[in-house]
């Protein structure tokens, strides 16, 4: 059964339910470069529209997310346009301290530092240059 | 090697890199009920602060996400407060048409219907009563 499912998945016949955030940004091209530098993200796919907008799928060590240039006419707003963010990204990693430090060195701004929290996580928060907030941590 | 890693993971010593969106909402309690109804979400964990705010981890058939009552004083804004959303949620499912239909019946509003898109996905988009946008689909 499990082998059959796996084969079907490869054929594109079955998709496991999964969730990926798609971040709206100003200047998708710069955002891709930032996430490569800050989180060591790999670009899995990228579509550049003739008039400039970028849609890309990125992966941080196998954890995938999307980003796209904002398009307010389609209801996709960057945090810079709205003056805040409506979804924060929880990035679970094995080494929150080093991942956090790298992100800050790459240009993310610390919101609060990595520390053991009373709710049982070691976690800190940054806001990236595009206005998206990341909580970088793991359960302890 | 792989067995050792697996054992360590169970002990909580190693965390695979993973990404979860955390949706800021007005009225987290209502939002949990909506996502249960619209997407068949299960509540994996829930913390109710004494003064009302809720933080919960939900799962849609094993695909996890978080939600929390907004707290603008901490930089967490609901789409209702900002008048738009900065991150849309890509929900990959095996049956986009039926998942979409269920969500609309539960109170989500169609933005555009499920259809085969030129970029190789069968996908539609809804906005939920809390202002979050969901693209429900799968690659074809």
Coordinates of C-alpha atoms in Angstrom, one line a residue:
Chain A
X1 CA 0.0 0.0 0.0
X2 CA 2.6 2.4 1.0
X3 CA 4.7 1.6 -2.0
X4 CA 1.8 2.1 -4.3
X5 CA 1.0 5.5 -2.7
X6 CA 4.6 6.5 -3.1
X7 CA 4.6 5.6 -6.8
X8 CA 1.4 7.5 -7.4
X9 CA 2.8 10.5 -5.6
X10 CA 5.7 10.5 -8.0
X11 CA 3.3 10.3 -10.9
X12 CA 1.5 13.3 -9.6
X13 CA -1.7 11.4 -8.9
X14 CA -1.8 11.9 -5.1
X15 CA -0.8 15.0 -3.1
X16 CA -0.4 14.9 0.7
X17 CA -2.1 17.9 2.3
X18 CA 0.5 20.5 2.9
X19 CA 0.7 24.2 3.7
X20 CA 3.1 26.8 2.4
X21 CA 3.1 30.5 3.2
X22 CA 3.5 32.8 0.2
X23 CA 5.0 36.1 1.3
X24 CA 4.1 39.3 -0.6
X25 CA 7.1 41.5 -1.0
X26 CA 8.3 44.7 -2.7
X27 CA 11.1 43.7 -5.0
X28 CA 11.0 39.9 -5.2
X29 CA 14.4 39.8 -6.8
X30 CA 16.1 41.4 -3.8
X31 CA 14.0 39.3 -1.4
X32 CA 15.2 36.1 -3.0
X33 CA 18.8 37.3 -2.5
X34 CA 18.1 38.2 1.1
X35 CA 16.6 34.9 1.9
X36 CA 19.5 33.1 0.2
X37 CA 21.9 35.0 2.4
X38 CA 20.0 35.1 5.6
X39 CA 18.7 31.6 5.7
X40 CA 20.7 29.8 3.1
X41 CA 17.6 29.3 1.1
X42 CA 17.7 27.5 -2.2
X43 CA 15.5 28.6 -5.1
X44 CA 13.4 25.6 -6.2
X45 CA 11.5 27.4 -8.9
X46 CA 11.3 31.0 -10.2
X47 CA 9.0 32.6 -12.7
X48 CA 9.7 36.2 -13.9
X49 CA 6.9 37.9 -15.6
X50 CA 7.8 40.0 -18.7
X51 CA 6.8 43.1 -16.8
X52 CA 8.9 42.4 -13.8
X53 CA 7.0 40.5 -11.1
X54 CA 8.6 37.5 -9.6
X55 CA 7.1 34.4 -8.1
X56 CA 9.5 31.9 -6.6
X57 CA 9.5 28.8 -4.4
X58 CA 12.3 28.7 -1.9
X59 CA 13.6 26.0 0.4
X60 CA 15.4 26.3 3.7
X61 CA 16.9 22.9 4.3
X62 CA 13.8 21.2 2.9
X63 CA 11.2 23.6 4.4
X64 CA 9.6 25.3 1.5
X65 CA 7.9 28.6 1.1
X66 CA 6.9 31.0 -1.7
X67 CA 7.3 34.6 -2.3
X68 CA 5.9 36.9 -4.9
X69 CA 6.0 40.6 -5.7
X70 CA 3.0 42.3 -4.2
X71 CA 0.0 42.9 -6.4
X72 CA -2.5 45.0 -4.5
X73 CA -4.9 44.9 -7.4
X74 CA -5.1 41.1 -6.6
X75 CA -5.3 41.5 -2.9
X76 CA -1.6 40.7 -2.3
X77 CA 0.0 43.4 -0.1
X78 CA 3.5 43.7 1.2
X79 CA 4.1 44.6 4.8
X80 CA 5.7 47.8 3.6
X81 CA 2.4 48.8 1.9
X82 CA 0.2 47.9 4.8
X83 CA 2.5 49.0 7.5
X84 CA 2.6 45.7 9.3
X85 CA 2.3 41.9 8.8
X86 CA -0.7 39.7 9.2
X87 CA 1.1 36.3 9.3
X88 CA 4.4 35.6 11.0
X89 CA 6.6 32.7 10.0
X90 CA 7.6 30.2 12.6
X91 CA 10.9 28.7 11.5
X92 CA 11.8 25.7 13.5
X93 CA 15.5 24.8 13.3
X94 CA 17.9 22.7 15.3
X95 CA 20.2 25.7 16.1
X96 CA 18.1 28.8 16.7
X97 CA 21.0 30.8 18.0
X98 CA 23.2 30.4 14.9
X99 CA 20.3 30.7 12.4
X100 CA 19.2 33.9 14.2
X101 CA 22.7 35.4 14.2
X102 CA 23.1 34.7 10.5
X103 CA 19.8 36.3 9.7
X104 CA 20.7 39.4 11.7
X105 CA 24.1 39.6 10.0
X106 CA 22.4 39.4 6.6
X107 CA 20.3 42.4 7.5
X108 CA 17.3 41.2 9.5
X109 CA 16.5 43.4 12.5
X110 CA 16.2 41.8 15.9
X111 CA 12.7 42.2 17.5
X112 CA 13.7 40.2 20.5
X113 CA 16.6 37.9 21.1
X114 CA 16.7 34.1 21.2
X115 CA 15.9 33.0 24.7
X116 CA 14.2 30.2 26.6
X117 CA 10.5 31.1 26.8
X118 CA 8.1 30.1 29.6
X119 CA 6.0 28.3 27.0
X120 CA 8.7 25.8 26.4
X121 CA 10.5 27.1 23.3
X122 CA 13.9 28.6 22.7
X123 CA 13.1 31.2 20.2
X124 CA 13.8 34.8 19.0
X125 CA 12.2 37.1 16.5
X126 CA 13.5 39.1 13.7
X127 CA 11.8 41.3 11.1
X128 CA 13.4 41.1 7.6
X129 CA 14.0 44.0 5.3
X130 CA 10.7 43.3 3.5
X131 CA 8.7 43.6 6.7
X132 CA 8.0 39.9 7.3
X133 CA 8.5 38.6 10.9
X134 CA 10.2 35.3 11.6
X135 CA 10.2 33.5 14.9
X136 CA 13.3 31.3 14.9
X137 CA 13.3 28.6 17.5
X138 CA 12.6 25.1 18.6
X139 CA 10.8 23.4 21.5
X140 CA 13.0 22.7 24.5
Chain B
X1 CA 22.7 6.8 10.9
X2 CA 19.1 7.4 9.9
X3 CA 17.9 5.2 12.7
X4 CA 20.0 7.2 15.2
X5 CA 18.6 10.5 13.9
X6 CA 15.1 9.2 14.2
X7 CA 15.7 8.2 17.8
X8 CA 17.2 11.6 18.6
X9 CA 14.2 13.3 17.0
X10 CA 11.9 11.4 19.2
X11 CA 13.9 12.4 22.2
X12 CA 13.6 16.1 21.1
X13 CA 17.3 16.5 20.5
X14 CA 17.0 17.2 16.8
X15 CA 14.6 19.2 14.9
X16 CA 14.2 19.1 11.2
X17 CA 13.9 22.5 9.7
X18 CA 10.3 23.4 9.1
X19 CA 8.1 26.4 8.4
X20 CA 4.7 27.2 9.8
X21 CA 2.6 30.3 9.2
X22 CA 1.1 31.9 12.3
X23 CA -2.1 33.7 11.3
X24 CA -3.0 36.8 13.3
X25 CA -6.8 37.0 13.7
X26 CA -9.5 38.9 15.5
X27 CA -11.3 36.5 17.8
X28 CA -9.1 33.4 17.8
X29 CA -11.8 31.3 19.3
X30 CA -14.1 31.9 16.4
X31 CA -11.3 31.4 14.0
X32 CA -10.5 28.0 15.4
X33 CA -14.2 27.0 15.0
X34 CA -14.1 28.3 11.4
X35 CA -11.0 26.3 10.4
X36 CA -12.4 23.2 12.1
X37 CA -15.5 23.6 10.0
X38 CA -14.0 24.8 6.7
X39 CA -11.0 22.6 6.5
X40 CA -11.6 19.9 9.0
X41 CA -8.7 21.2 11.1
X42 CA -7.8 19.5 14.3
X43 CA -6.6 21.5 17.3
X44 CA -3.2 20.1 18.3
X45 CA -2.6 22.6 21.1
X46 CA -4.3 25.6 22.5
X47 CA -3.3 28.2 25.1
X48 CA -5.8 30.6 26.4
X49 CA -4.4 33.6 28.2
X50 CA -6.3 34.7 31.3
X51 CA -7.3 38.0 29.6
X52 CA -8.6 36.3 26.5
X53 CA -6.0 35.9 23.8
X54 CA -5.7 32.5 22.2
X55 CA -2.7 30.8 20.6
X56 CA -3.4 27.5 18.9
X57 CA -1.7 25.0 16.7
X58 CA -4.0 23.4 14.1
X59 CA -3.6 20.6 11.7
X60 CA -5.3 20.0 8.4
X61 CA -4.7 16.3 7.7
X62 CA -1.1 16.6 9.1
X63 CA -0.3 20.0 7.6
X64 CA 0.1 22.3 10.6
X65 CA -0.3 26.0 11.1
X66 CA -0.7 28.4 14.0
X67 CA -3.1 31.1 14.8
X68 CA -3.1 33.8 17.4
X69 CA -5.3 36.7 18.5
X70 CA -3.8 39.8 17.1
X71 CA -1.6 41.9 19.3
X72 CA -0.7 45.1 17.4
X73 CA 1.4 46.2 20.4
X74 CA 3.7 43.3 19.5
X75 CA 3.6 43.8 15.7
X76 CA 0.9 41.1 15.1
X77 CA -1.9 42.6 13.0
X78 CA -5.0 40.9 11.7
X79 CA -6.0 41.5 8.1
X80 CA -9.1 43.2 9.4
X81 CA -6.9 45.7 11.2
X82 CA -4.6 46.4 8.3
X83 CA -7.2 46.1 5.5
X84 CA -5.4 43.3 3.7
X85 CA -3.1 40.4 4.1
X86 CA 0.6 40.2 3.6
X87 CA 1.0 36.4 3.3
X88 CA -1.4 34.1 1.5
X89 CA -1.6 30.4 2.4
X90 CA -1.1 27.8 -0.3
X91 CA -3.0 24.7 0.8
X92 CA -2.1 21.8 -1.4
X93 CA -4.7 19.0 -1.3
X94 CA -5.5 16.0 -3.3
X95 CA -9.1 17.2 -4.1
X96 CA -9.0 21.0 -4.5
X97 CA -12.6 21.2 -5.8
X98 CA -14.2 19.5 -2.8
X99 CA -11.9 21.2 -0.2
X100 CA -12.8 24.6 -1.9
X101 CA -16.5 23.8 -1.9
X102 CA -16.5 22.9 1.8
X103 CA -14.6 26.1 2.7
X104 CA -17.1 28.2 0.8
X105 CA -20.0 26.4 2.5
X106 CA -18.4 27.1 5.9
X107 CA -18.3 30.8 5.2
X108 CA -15.2 31.5 3.1
X109 CA -15.7 33.9 0.2
X110 CA -14.7 32.9 -3.3
X111 CA -12.0 35.2 -4.8
X112 CA -11.7 33.1 -7.9
X113 CA -13.0 29.6 -8.5
X114 CA -10.9 26.4 -8.8
X115 CA -9.7 26.0 -12.4
X116 CA -6.7 24.7 -14.3
X117 CA -4.1 27.5 -14.5
X118 CA -1.6 28.1 -17.3
X119 CA 1.2 27.7 -14.7
X120 CA 0.3 24.1 -14.3
X121 CA -1.9 24.0 -11.2
X122 CA -5.5 23.4 -10.6
X123 CA -6.3 26.0 -7.9
X124 CA -8.8 28.4 -6.6
X125 CA -8.7 31.2 -4.0
X126 CA -10.9 32.1 -1.1
X127 CA -10.7 34.7 1.6
X128 CA -11.8 33.5 5.0
X129 CA -14.0 35.5 7.5
X130 CA -10.8 36.7 9.2
X131 CA -9.3 38.2 6.1
X132 CA -6.7 35.5 5.3
X133 CA -6.4 34.3 1.7
X134 CA -6.1 30.6 0.9
X135 CA -5.1 29.2 -2.5
X136 CA -6.4 25.7 -2.6
X137 CA -5.0 23.5 -5.2
X138 CA -2.4 21.1 -6.5
X139 CA 0.0 20.7 -9.4
X140 CA -1.5 19.0 -12.5

